[in-house]
Amino acid sequence: MEGESVLPAAGDAAAPELLALARVVARLRAEVVDLENVASMTAVLERAKGVVMAQAGVSADAAYQLLADRAAQRRRTVLEECWITLGRAGSAPPEPPPAGPQDPAPVLAQPDASPFRTSRYLVSGTPRAGSRSLLARLAQGLAGVRTPDEVAELLRSVFAEPEDVDAVMIYTVAAAGSLALAGQAGAGDATAEQWRHIPPLSGVAALEALSTGEALWLEDPDRDAARYLLIGDPPARWPSRAWLPVPGSAPVTAVVGFFRSRQGPFDARTRTLLRRAVRLCGGLLREDPGPHGPDPLRDDVTAVQTVFDAVAGPAVLLTPLRSRAGEVEDYRIEAAAPESVDVAGRRGKELVGRRILETYPTVAGTALWEGYLDALTTGAVYEGEPFVYEEVSAGVPQQSVYSVRAARLGERLVVSWIRHDTSERETRRLADMQRLGNLGWAGWNLVTDTITWSDQVYAIFDREPALGPMRLEELPRHLLAEDLPRLASAVQRLLADGRAVDQQFRISTRQGVRHLRIVAEAQTDADGSPVEVHGFFQDLTAQRDVEQALLESERANLVQRGMLKAERALAARLQDTLLPIPEQSLELAGLRVDVAYVPADSGINVGGDWYSAIELPDRSALFVVGDVAGHGLGAVGTMAQLRFTTKGMTITGSPLPEVLRLLNTLLLHTAVDPHGATATMVMGRYQPWDHRLTWVRAGHLPPLLLRDGEARFLPQPEGCLLGAAYDSSYGQETIDLLPGDHLLLYTDGLVEDPGEDIGAGLDRLADTALRLLREGRGDTLARSLAALRQLNRDDICVLDINVPGTRPR
């Protein structure tokens, strides 16, 4: 049967069972093909996951997520990414990792490639060659070079063997923001000529390093090629490269590029080494200082700032600002230690260039101010007694106790101080802040490899304090797999590039999944290498739970609104089917009946107002108007139940009070709503042979009789609303209708207004009905009354029973 279809021909009279069996066979064949494809992919996928697990030190789930993310970024299928990963790991794909978490994965190429490796960031790692000897060799060589080409050759020769630096290129800023190649070594004449001039384009790594003033480390050839125009032909000639701006006064005008023949990241020691090398070469690579030569006073300030950067505690260098008479009016801050802070919260170098009376406004005229003047005039060191300084923070005055020391340095002052009252208060504030904000502080010294956590961090990570802070390598085991790539990128930016991060991620704990946030910054040395990081972890789980609950509530609300809308549509269709609205008057038992039914203008549910006007077997006529409490399908269902039951019982000749009693019992025993169903009703039976109307009511508004230019409401018989009580009884009244009479049966939507007494609504109905009759609108009285009710909040149902003719005078 191979090659023949299992489906019967169109003309075959195949049984439905045979056709269904054929469809099942076809589906099973497709599933077999899919299973074969999956089986062929599984081995490749598992082997690729094993390689990634070994390289990145992550779990199997996280390894799969990394493969999927790489495939999406590079627009490949996951299977293609698996084959490429296996090809890069070696010519022969490795065997899949053995099952079981107790078997460690084999360590493959580049164990330090994972961003979660402590050894990548520690400054105290053992160098392959002595950093000091390399820098000393570089400094000695700089004494004999003059041109940027010679500087590039010196850098390449010094770092070629220990750091695998294959080429060095030096660019300077040219006209209109473009770059000009000032010097190169190892790049080759063809490459140098091709890249001698770079216009100010986006996607140029050297330009980005110049504009940001930060070093740029390119360590992933595939990813870097997607972001930048890579120098070289082919670009993979140098799998890793770095661009370091030459430090100096802004704007930065020169950048040095190091091109390595070895693939892999730059570790912390190498980054620090290259930064220091560029700093050593800065004097030859920066722009000429100008015809006036260097500023010796500015060099003094630079030297002091360098010292301040290395000391602990607050300190500032002040230059006196004098009036024309030579009196000191203020002091300008020329240099500031990192721990210096003013009343506005500005810290360290943010204070440079500001004035004392701007940063500490209340010191003018105090003993401290006089101490500054004395130290500046006499040269004697001023060491003041502890004094109280009041500052205003967030509108709240606060007092602190300081001891200040001021010493003259040339024509300037070096001022340092100690704050005596901060320890206990700041500790208490910090504890309160961590508790109230559910956040904790953390720090990592990359020189001593010392990690510190506050108590709240242990609570956030659900970790026993006896275990100590979590090591970086341990963190991926607690992360959710889909969050691993984003956090890895944040770790790379913080610890390798020294950039501040603000990243959210999720971890698994014994208490379930927690949503965390890390906000951290790096403290760098003079060469820009991170030596310490500090920041905080914040538990956002409660906030995320609230957001999720709100989202689910919004979804439930949308679903509920959709259900209500569908229910309204269904109820409206049922209502249209059960209660057809006539477009003109009816003729019943010699009477002319005008009918109006208007649904409410507001709300999303249809109401339970209804009417019935039929001729009975004995040629009499039955008129009913009812109002079921509530809206929606329940009200429409109750309305249909009452309408049809009323017709059935009256057609059989049951007395009207008995009909109401039975309807009351019916509602009490068949209500679907747990609170029961209730309804009001007015019902009348008209006999044409004697013009008599017998009528009953169940909690309904009284009929309105219009006769001889007057309006009056009929006296009401006994009868409470249906479904209210088991022992309800109902009475009846009779009235003879005369020619020209109009009798109105209606629901409360015609007369009720919010906040208005029902009596006022009834009076308004009587007056309006008489006015319409005087205007000659008696043939459409019901519809005219309904049309006058604008923006009605409830359904309106009106029956106008009119006896044709006029009474003789």
Tab-separated table of C-alpha atoms in Angstrom, residues 410-744:
chain	number	residue	atom	x	y	z
A	410	GLY	CA	51.807	77.597	50.005
A	411	GLU	CA	49.082	80.160	49.405
A	412	ARG	CA	46.304	77.650	50.084
A	413	LEU	CA	44.783	75.781	53.040
A	414	VAL	CA	44.464	72.044	53.618
A	415	VAL	CA	41.406	71.463	55.793
A	416	SER	CA	40.414	68.127	57.339
A	417	TRP	CA	37.773	67.277	59.923
A	418	ILE	CA	36.312	64.528	62.077
A	419	ARG	CA	32.626	64.036	62.798
A	420	HIS	CA	32.151	62.703	66.338
A	421	ASP	CA	28.471	61.832	66.578
A	422	THR	CA	27.772	59.828	63.463
A	423	SER	CA	28.537	56.239	64.425
A	424	GLU	CA	25.614	55.374	66.672
A	425	ARG	CA	23.099	57.503	64.813
A	426	GLU	CA	24.120	56.309	61.358
A	427	THR	CA	24.144	52.683	62.530
A	428	ARG	CA	20.618	53.057	63.852
A	429	ARG	CA	19.441	54.801	60.706
A	430	LEU	CA	21.041	52.166	58.530
A	431	ALA	CA	19.357	49.355	60.465
A	432	ASP	CA	15.981	51.103	60.223
A	433	MET	CA	16.438	51.733	56.522
A	434	GLN	CA	17.297	48.107	55.833
A	435	ARG	CA	14.367	46.846	57.869
A	436	LEU	CA	11.789	49.235	56.419
A	437	GLY	CA	12.998	48.942	52.832
A	438	ASN	CA	13.753	45.186	53.046
A	439	LEU	CA	17.222	45.817	51.692
A	440	GLY	CA	20.730	45.037	52.877
A	441	TRP	CA	24.203	46.392	52.208
A	442	ALA	CA	27.053	44.388	50.729
A	443	GLY	CA	30.656	45.047	49.776
A	444	TRP	CA	33.562	43.168	48.163
A	445	ASN	CA	37.213	44.183	48.423
A	446	LEU	CA	38.895	42.913	45.256
A	447	VAL	CA	42.378	43.376	46.716
A	448	THR	CA	41.884	41.292	49.862
A	449	ASP	CA	39.009	39.198	48.434
A	450	THR	CA	36.871	40.075	51.463
A	451	ILE	CA	33.078	40.022	51.177
A	452	THR	CA	30.877	41.678	53.798
A	453	TRP	CA	27.110	41.363	54.154
A	454	SER	CA	24.756	43.142	56.504
A	455	ASP	CA	22.332	41.005	58.492
A	456	GLN	CA	19.461	41.864	56.174
A	457	VAL	CA	21.226	40.397	53.121
A	458	TYR	CA	21.299	36.986	54.809
A	459	ALA	CA	17.542	37.293	55.382
A	460	ILE	CA	16.958	38.313	51.754
A	461	PHE	CA	18.899	35.333	50.389
A	462	ASP	CA	17.418	33.009	53.056
A	463	ARG	CA	20.971	32.052	54.020
A	464	GLU	CA	22.332	31.060	57.407
A	465	PRO	CA	24.800	33.690	58.690
A	466	ALA	CA	27.102	30.886	59.861
A	467	LEU	CA	27.763	30.058	56.181
A	468	GLY	CA	29.158	33.530	55.561
A	469	PRO	CA	28.552	35.640	52.439
A	470	MET	CA	27.875	33.847	49.172
A	471	ARG	CA	30.806	33.499	46.773
A	472	LEU	CA	30.357	34.708	43.205
A	473	GLU	CA	30.684	31.176	41.805
A	474	GLU	CA	27.783	30.017	43.980
A	475	LEU	CA	25.306	32.623	42.775
A	476	PRO	CA	24.286	30.963	39.435
A	477	ARG	CA	23.021	27.871	41.296
A	478	HIS	CA	20.344	30.007	42.958
A	479	LEU	CA	19.320	32.018	39.899
A	480	LEU	CA	16.382	31.260	37.658
A	481	ALA	CA	17.767	30.161	34.308
A	482	GLU	CA	16.116	32.893	32.246
A	483	ASP	CA	17.655	35.599	34.464
A	484	LEU	CA	21.207	34.269	34.223
A	485	PRO	CA	22.301	36.090	31.014
A	486	ARG	CA	21.088	39.501	32.224
A	487	LEU	CA	22.762	39.198	35.625
A	488	ALA	CA	25.957	37.876	34.028
A	489	SER	CA	26.092	40.994	31.862
A	490	ALA	CA	25.546	43.199	34.933
A	491	VAL	CA	28.349	41.414	36.838
A	492	GLN	CA	30.655	41.945	33.873
A	493	ARG	CA	29.872	45.688	33.746
A	494	LEU	CA	30.359	46.126	37.487
A	495	LEU	CA	33.451	44.038	38.224
A	496	ALA	CA	35.292	44.228	34.910
A	497	ASP	CA	34.356	47.663	33.571
A	498	GLY	CA	33.772	49.437	36.893
A	499	ARG	CA	30.314	50.699	35.859
A	500	ALA	CA	27.405	51.104	38.236
A	501	VAL	CA	24.548	48.608	37.823
A	502	ASP	CA	20.868	48.496	38.719
A	503	GLN	CA	19.573	45.039	37.845
A	504	GLN	CA	16.619	42.892	38.881
A	505	PHE	CA	16.774	39.101	39.044
A	506	ARG	CA	15.111	36.122	40.726
A	507	ILE	CA	16.454	33.418	43.008
A	508	SER	CA	15.074	30.162	44.400
A	509	THR	CA	14.977	29.861	48.195
A	510	ARG	CA	13.387	27.535	50.710
A	511	GLN	CA	10.511	29.996	50.879
A	512	GLY	CA	9.985	29.988	47.100
A	513	VAL	CA	11.036	32.328	44.301
A	514	ARG	CA	12.116	35.812	45.352
A	515	HIS	CA	12.415	38.900	43.176
A	516	LEU	CA	15.598	40.808	44.038
A	517	ARG	CA	17.276	43.988	42.894
A	518	ILE	CA	20.973	44.834	43.073
A	519	VAL	CA	22.204	48.426	42.929
A	520	ALA	CA	25.988	48.656	43.132
A	521	GLU	CA	28.952	50.773	42.097
A	522	ALA	CA	32.683	50.192	41.916
A	523	GLN	CA	35.477	52.144	43.563
A	524	THR	CA	38.475	52.299	41.254
A	525	ASP	CA	42.128	53.051	41.753
A	526	ALA	CA	43.990	55.875	40.043
A	527	ASP	CA	44.163	53.783	36.859
A	528	GLY	CA	40.439	53.098	36.744
A	529	SER	CA	40.627	49.431	37.805
A	530	PRO	CA	37.874	48.329	40.236
A	531	VAL	CA	39.361	47.615	43.669
A	532	GLU	CA	36.159	47.546	45.716
A	533	VAL	CA	32.443	47.296	45.009
A	534	HIS	CA	29.608	48.189	47.320
A	535	GLY	CA	25.853	48.468	47.028
A	536	PHE	CA	22.663	46.910	48.268
A	537	PHE	CA	20.284	44.034	47.596
A	538	GLN	CA	16.558	44.725	47.868
A	539	ASP	CA	13.777	42.155	48.155
A	540	LEU	CA	10.996	43.171	45.751
A	541	THR	CA	8.949	39.993	46.209
A	542	ALA	CA	6.088	41.666	48.086
A	543	GLN	CA	5.945	44.434	45.493
A	544	ARG	CA	5.937	41.912	42.652
A	545	ASP	CA	3.213	39.901	44.409
A	546	VAL	CA	1.078	43.032	44.642
A	547	GLU	CA	1.738	43.846	40.981
A	548	GLN	CA	0.888	40.263	40.005
A	549	ALA	CA	-2.290	40.354	42.087
A	550	LEU	CA	-3.240	43.642	40.455
A	551	LEU	CA	-2.539	42.186	37.016
A	552	GLU	CA	-4.616	39.114	37.769
A	553	SER	CA	-7.383	41.341	39.124
A	554	GLU	CA	-7.324	43.384	35.916
A	555	ARG	CA	-7.452	40.202	33.856
A	556	ALA	CA	-10.319	38.866	35.959
A	557	ASN	CA	-12.096	42.192	35.549
A	558	LEU	CA	-11.697	42.024	31.791
A	559	VAL	CA	-12.972	38.445	31.778
A	560	GLN	CA	-15.883	39.437	34.003
A	561	ARG	CA	-16.730	42.377	31.772
A	562	GLY	CA	-16.602	40.105	28.751
A	563	MET	CA	-18.893	37.617	30.466
A	564	LEU	CA	-21.307	40.379	31.473
A	565	LYS	CA	-21.277	41.755	27.952
A	566	ALA	CA	-21.991	38.312	26.532
A	567	GLU	CA	-24.689	37.783	29.143
A	568	ARG	CA	-26.279	41.095	28.251
A	569	ALA	CA	-26.274	40.218	24.564
A	570	LEU	CA	-27.823	36.815	25.276
A	571	ALA	CA	-30.391	38.299	27.653
A	572	ALA	CA	-31.260	40.972	25.094
A	573	ARG	CA	-31.790	38.313	22.416
A	574	LEU	CA	-33.950	36.288	24.797
A	575	GLN	CA	-35.879	39.396	25.706
A	576	ASP	CA	-36.461	40.279	22.047
A	577	THR	CA	-37.663	36.726	21.433
A	578	LEU	CA	-39.922	36.556	24.478
A	579	LEU	CA	-41.180	40.152	24.418
A	580	PRO	CA	-41.668	41.445	20.858
A	581	ILE	CA	-42.212	45.176	20.871
A	582	PRO	CA	-45.039	46.328	18.547
A	583	GLU	CA	-44.534	49.372	16.374
A	584	GLN	CA	-48.199	50.352	16.440
A	585	SER	CA	-51.253	49.999	18.599
A	586	LEU	CA	-53.069	46.712	19.235
A	587	GLU	CA	-56.800	46.052	18.911
A	588	LEU	CA	-58.121	43.693	21.628
A	589	ALA	CA	-61.710	43.068	22.769
A	590	GLY	CA	-62.867	46.364	21.302
A	591	LEU	CA	-60.052	48.300	22.981
A	592	ARG	CA	-57.124	50.139	21.424
A	593	VAL	CA	-53.865	49.413	23.266
A	594	ASP	CA	-50.725	51.508	22.808
A	595	VAL	CA	-47.516	49.792	24.031
A	596	ALA	CA	-44.094	51.280	24.784
A	597	TYR	CA	-40.982	49.477	26.014
A	598	VAL	CA	-37.692	51.382	26.412
A	599	PRO	CA	-34.548	49.720	27.877
A	600	ALA	CA	-32.362	51.629	30.309
A	601	ASP	CA	-29.770	54.066	28.872
A	602	SER	CA	-27.068	53.068	31.405
A	603	GLY	CA	-25.776	49.808	32.769
A	604	ILE	CA	-24.575	46.683	31.039
A	605	ASN	CA	-27.476	44.340	31.933
A	606	VAL	CA	-31.008	44.153	30.598
A	607	GLY	CA	-33.834	44.471	33.059
A	608	GLY	CA	-36.848	42.353	33.949
A	609	ASP	CA	-39.700	44.688	32.931
A	610	TRP	CA	-42.340	42.952	30.840
A	611	TYR	CA	-45.913	43.119	29.602
A	612	SER	CA	-48.563	40.898	28.080
A	613	ALA	CA	-51.702	41.815	26.163
A	614	ILE	CA	-53.689	38.848	24.795
A	615	GLU	CA	-57.216	37.800	23.970
A	616	LEU	CA	-58.609	34.935	26.090
A	617	PRO	CA	-60.817	32.071	24.807
A	618	ASP	CA	-64.019	33.738	26.039
A	619	ARG	CA	-63.239	36.896	23.937
A	620	SER	CA	-62.132	38.836	27.028
A	621	ALA	CA	-58.690	40.484	27.132
A	622	LEU	CA	-55.828	40.039	29.598
A	623	PHE	CA	-53.434	42.924	30.338
A	624	VAL	CA	-50.332	42.415	32.511
A	625	VAL	CA	-47.357	44.657	33.369
A	626	GLY	CA	-44.589	43.265	35.601
A	627	ASP	CA	-41.168	44.162	36.936
A	628	VAL	CA	-38.698	41.501	38.091
A	629	ALA	CA	-36.085	42.684	40.581
A	630	GLY	CA	-32.510	42.636	39.271
A	631	HIS	CA	-30.951	42.473	35.809
A	632	GLY	CA	-29.344	40.045	33.432
A	633	LEU	CA	-30.117	36.450	32.538
A	634	GLY	CA	-31.656	35.728	35.933
A	635	ALA	CA	-34.150	38.544	35.609
A	636	VAL	CA	-34.995	37.616	32.012
A	637	GLY	CA	-35.475	33.975	33.020
A	638	THR	CA	-37.795	34.926	35.882
A	639	MET	CA	-39.684	37.257	33.546
A	640	ALA	CA	-40.217	34.440	31.028
A	641	GLN	CA	-41.355	32.104	33.804
A	642	LEU	CA	-43.926	34.603	35.100
A	643	ARG	CA	-45.123	35.620	31.651
A	644	PHE	CA	-45.818	32.135	30.385
A	645	THR	CA	-47.230	30.857	33.671
A	646	THR	CA	-49.571	33.832	33.914
A	647	LYS	CA	-50.875	33.206	30.405
A	648	GLY	CA	-51.378	29.526	31.056
A	649	MET	CA	-53.316	29.949	34.285
A	650	THR	CA	-55.553	32.778	33.031
A	651	ILE	CA	-56.390	30.919	29.822
A	652	THR	CA	-57.681	28.011	31.945
A	653	GLY	CA	-60.023	30.440	33.722
A	654	SER	CA	-58.248	30.714	37.097
A	655	PRO	CA	-59.325	33.722	39.202
A	656	LEU	CA	-56.828	36.547	39.133
A	657	PRO	CA	-56.092	36.517	42.951
A	658	GLU	CA	-55.448	32.771	42.701
A	659	VAL	CA	-53.058	33.354	39.806
A	660	LEU	CA	-51.016	35.775	41.942
A	661	ARG	CA	-50.988	33.373	44.882
A	662	LEU	CA	-49.682	30.550	42.713
A	663	LEU	CA	-47.065	32.807	41.092
A	664	ASN	CA	-45.871	33.829	44.575
A	665	THR	CA	-45.469	30.166	45.532
A	666	LEU	CA	-43.684	29.463	42.243
A	667	LEU	CA	-41.048	32.140	42.876
A	668	LEU	CA	-40.485	31.005	46.451
A	669	HIS	CA	-39.728	27.438	45.333
A	670	THR	CA	-37.876	27.932	42.029
A	671	ALA	CA	-35.599	30.916	42.617
A	672	VAL	CA	-32.036	30.258	41.406
A	673	ASP	CA	-30.545	33.215	43.299
A	674	PRO	CA	-29.677	32.251	46.929
A	675	HIS	CA	-31.335	35.478	48.058
A	676	GLY	CA	-34.515	34.594	46.181
A	677	ALA	CA	-36.347	36.283	43.305
A	678	THR	CA	-39.021	38.938	43.704
A	679	ALA	CA	-41.294	40.750	41.290
A	680	THR	CA	-44.162	43.228	41.167
A	681	MET	CA	-47.163	42.856	38.887
A	682	VAL	CA	-50.456	44.493	37.975
A	683	MET	CA	-52.974	42.389	36.028
A	684	GLY	CA	-56.415	43.164	34.632
A	685	ARG	CA	-59.127	41.186	32.794
A	686	TYR	CA	-61.519	43.173	30.595
A	687	GLN	CA	-64.960	41.851	29.622
A	688	PRO	CA	-66.249	43.571	26.470
A	689	TRP	CA	-69.865	42.519	27.024
A	690	ASP	CA	-70.223	44.641	30.168
A	691	HIS	CA	-67.102	46.896	29.816
A	692	ARG	CA	-65.902	45.767	33.264
A	693	LEU	CA	-62.226	45.491	34.217
A	694	THR	CA	-61.295	43.254	37.146
A	695	TRP	CA	-57.751	43.892	38.320
A	696	VAL	CA	-55.240	42.725	40.949
A	697	ARG	CA	-51.798	43.843	42.020
A	698	ALA	CA	-48.700	42.419	43.738
A	699	GLY	CA	-46.697	45.314	45.179
A	700	HIS	CA	-47.046	47.289	41.942
A	701	LEU	CA	-47.777	50.987	41.371
A	702	PRO	CA	-51.478	51.831	40.930
A	703	PRO	CA	-53.071	52.195	37.471
A	704	LEU	CA	-53.782	55.763	36.312
A	705	LEU	CA	-57.296	56.489	34.974
A	706	LEU	CA	-57.740	59.489	32.648
A	707	ARG	CA	-61.444	60.452	32.289
A	708	ASP	CA	-63.211	63.671	31.354
A	709	GLY	CA	-60.035	65.787	31.558
A	710	GLU	CA	-59.132	64.501	35.018
A	711	ALA	CA	-56.559	61.990	36.254
A	712	ARG	CA	-56.810	59.743	39.297
A	713	PHE	CA	-54.992	56.650	40.554
A	714	LEU	CA	-57.234	53.676	41.234
A	715	PRO	CA	-57.614	52.529	44.852
A	716	GLN	CA	-55.359	49.518	45.306
A	717	PRO	CA	-56.444	46.068	46.459
A	718	GLU	CA	-54.409	44.035	48.949
A	719	GLY	CA	-51.267	42.342	47.644
A	720	CYS	CA	-47.519	42.367	48.437
A	721	LEU	CA	-44.801	41.670	45.884
A	722	LEU	CA	-44.281	38.154	44.569
A	723	GLY	CA	-41.636	35.974	46.230
A	724	ALA	CA	-41.608	37.918	49.504
A	725	ALA	CA	-43.632	35.727	51.895
A	726	TYR	CA	-45.298	32.302	51.909
A	727	ASP	CA	-48.607	33.443	53.443
A	728	SER	CA	-49.319	36.322	51.067
A	729	SER	CA	-52.938	36.953	50.094
A	730	TYR	CA	-54.248	39.026	47.210
A	731	GLY	CA	-57.499	40.977	46.731
A	732	GLN	CA	-59.160	42.363	43.603
A	733	GLU	CA	-61.010	45.502	42.453
A	734	THR	CA	-63.354	46.216	39.558
A	735	ILE	CA	-64.022	49.285	37.447
A	736	ASP	CA	-66.296	49.951	34.497
A	737	LEU	CA	-64.471	51.558	31.603
A	738	LEU	CA	-66.351	54.221	29.657
A	739	PRO	CA	-65.848	55.507	26.084
A	740	GLY	CA	-62.929	57.917	25.914
A	741	ASP	CA	-61.221	56.469	29.030
A	742	HIS	CA	-57.453	55.889	29.082
A	743	LEU	CA	-56.086	53.455	31.687
A	744	LEU	CA	-52.285	53.401	32.107
